[in-house]
């Protein structure tokens, strides 16, 4: 029994030693890692970038493959919309024809693409796949593209909002000062009209008028006094 047990243990150890190189190869095969943005927002007609980066334990060679696949938001089968092997190979058919360009650099671990003039029907899921033999197995990150129409209203950025918060109080203060100055000027103008006096120049420029009315009145008053005096004298 002891001999059989020792033989069994020795057999398992020998099997483990034989499988060890294979296990190491499996670890090397699974050492390719891909990262992609889980969600990307875009506006109709404006270029959008779909980022994809990868890390491989093997040197980058001409055998490296990059594939981008797409599934519509409504569902359906995946379709290849971009392929790279040494040089870019955009799709020559379908809705993305002549609208996808290569912006990556495999030497830097970049497998990104750009979509020109996106439309609402482009909404869906994109998958970036990279194979760099012997690294061919990897995780499968997905990127959900959400295309919307840019509103006609002014889009406030953080910088624009900060500028408004800084300059709006100053503008209000200036407006209040101008209103107060306008009211004060109006009051001074009205007071000037009430207490207006002619200058010596204005007085000298006016034509001289003979105070005939005053003299006639005095003469009339003197005559009346004379008449009254004559009537009061006794005979």
PDB file of N, CA, C and O in Angstrom, residues 209-218 220:
ATOM      1  N   UNK A 209     -37.015 149.505 -22.473  1.00  0.00           N
ATOM      2  CA  UNK A 209     -38.416 149.908 -22.634  1.00  0.00           C
ATOM      3  C   UNK A 209     -38.694 151.094 -21.743  1.00  0.00           C
ATOM      4  O   UNK A 209     -38.304 151.105 -20.568  1.00  0.00           O
ATOM      5  N   UNK A 210     -39.392 152.168 -22.291  1.00  0.00           N
ATOM      6  CA  UNK A 210     -39.758 153.351 -21.521  1.00  0.00           C
ATOM      7  C   UNK A 210     -40.935 153.012 -20.632  1.00  0.00           C
ATOM      8  O   UNK A 210     -41.919 152.400 -21.096  1.00  0.00           O
ATOM      9  N   UNK A 211     -40.813 153.314 -19.402  1.00  0.00           N
ATOM     10  CA  UNK A 211     -41.867 152.971 -18.459  1.00  0.00           C
ATOM     11  C   UNK A 211     -43.012 153.966 -18.595  1.00  0.00           C
ATOM     12  O   UNK A 211     -43.285 154.768 -17.709  1.00  0.00           O
ATOM     13  N   UNK A 212     -43.661 153.953 -19.788  1.00  0.00           N
ATOM     14  CA  UNK A 212     -44.755 154.877 -20.061  1.00  0.00           C
ATOM     15  C   UNK A 212     -45.969 154.572 -19.213  1.00  0.00           C
ATOM     16  O   UNK A 212     -46.694 155.467 -18.762  1.00  0.00           O
ATOM     17  N   UNK A 213     -46.130 153.222 -19.051  1.00  0.00           N
ATOM     18  CA  UNK A 213     -47.295 152.860 -18.251  1.00  0.00           C
ATOM     19  C   UNK A 213     -47.153 153.381 -16.832  1.00  0.00           C
ATOM     20  O   UNK A 213     -48.102 153.881 -16.233  1.00  0.00           O
ATOM     21  N   UNK A 214     -45.949 153.356 -16.314  1.00  0.00           N
ATOM     22  CA  UNK A 214     -45.754 153.860 -14.944  1.00  0.00           C
ATOM     23  C   UNK A 214     -45.956 155.366 -14.837  1.00  0.00           C
ATOM     24  O   UNK A 214     -46.591 155.868 -13.918  1.00  0.00           O
ATOM     25  N   UNK A 215     -45.449 156.123 -15.803  1.00  0.00           N
ATOM     26  CA  UNK A 215     -45.596 157.596 -15.789  1.00  0.00           C
ATOM     27  C   UNK A 215     -47.052 158.000 -15.965  1.00  0.00           C
ATOM     28  O   UNK A 215     -47.557 158.928 -15.313  1.00  0.00           O
ATOM     29  N   UNK A 216     -47.738 157.327 -16.893  1.00  0.00           N
ATOM     30  CA  UNK A 216     -49.148 157.651 -17.105  1.00  0.00           C
ATOM     31  C   UNK A 216     -49.970 157.398 -15.873  1.00  0.00           C
ATOM     32  O   UNK A 216     -50.881 158.167 -15.535  1.00  0.00           O
ATOM     33  N   UNK A 217     -49.641 156.314 -15.211  1.00  0.00           N
ATOM     34  CA  UNK A 217     -50.374 156.001 -13.997  1.00  0.00           C
ATOM     35  C   UNK A 217     -50.157 157.041 -12.912  1.00  0.00           C
ATOM     36  O   UNK A 217     -51.089 157.431 -12.219  1.00  0.00           O
ATOM     37  N   UNK A 218     -48.885 157.471 -12.786  1.00  0.00           N
ATOM     38  CA  UNK A 218     -48.577 158.501 -11.785  1.00  0.00           C
ATOM     39  C   UNK A 218     -49.281 159.807 -12.112  1.00  0.00           C
ATOM     40  O   UNK A 218     -49.800 160.509 -11.232  1.00  0.00           O
ATOM     41  N   UNK A 220     -52.059 160.195 -13.852  1.00  0.00           N
ATOM     42  CA  UNK A 220     -53.475 160.042 -13.582  1.00  0.00           C
ATOM     43  C   UNK A 220     -53.770 160.151 -12.099  1.00  0.00           C
ATOM     44  O   UNK A 220     -54.739 160.785 -11.680  1.00  0.00           O
TER      45      UNK A 220
END
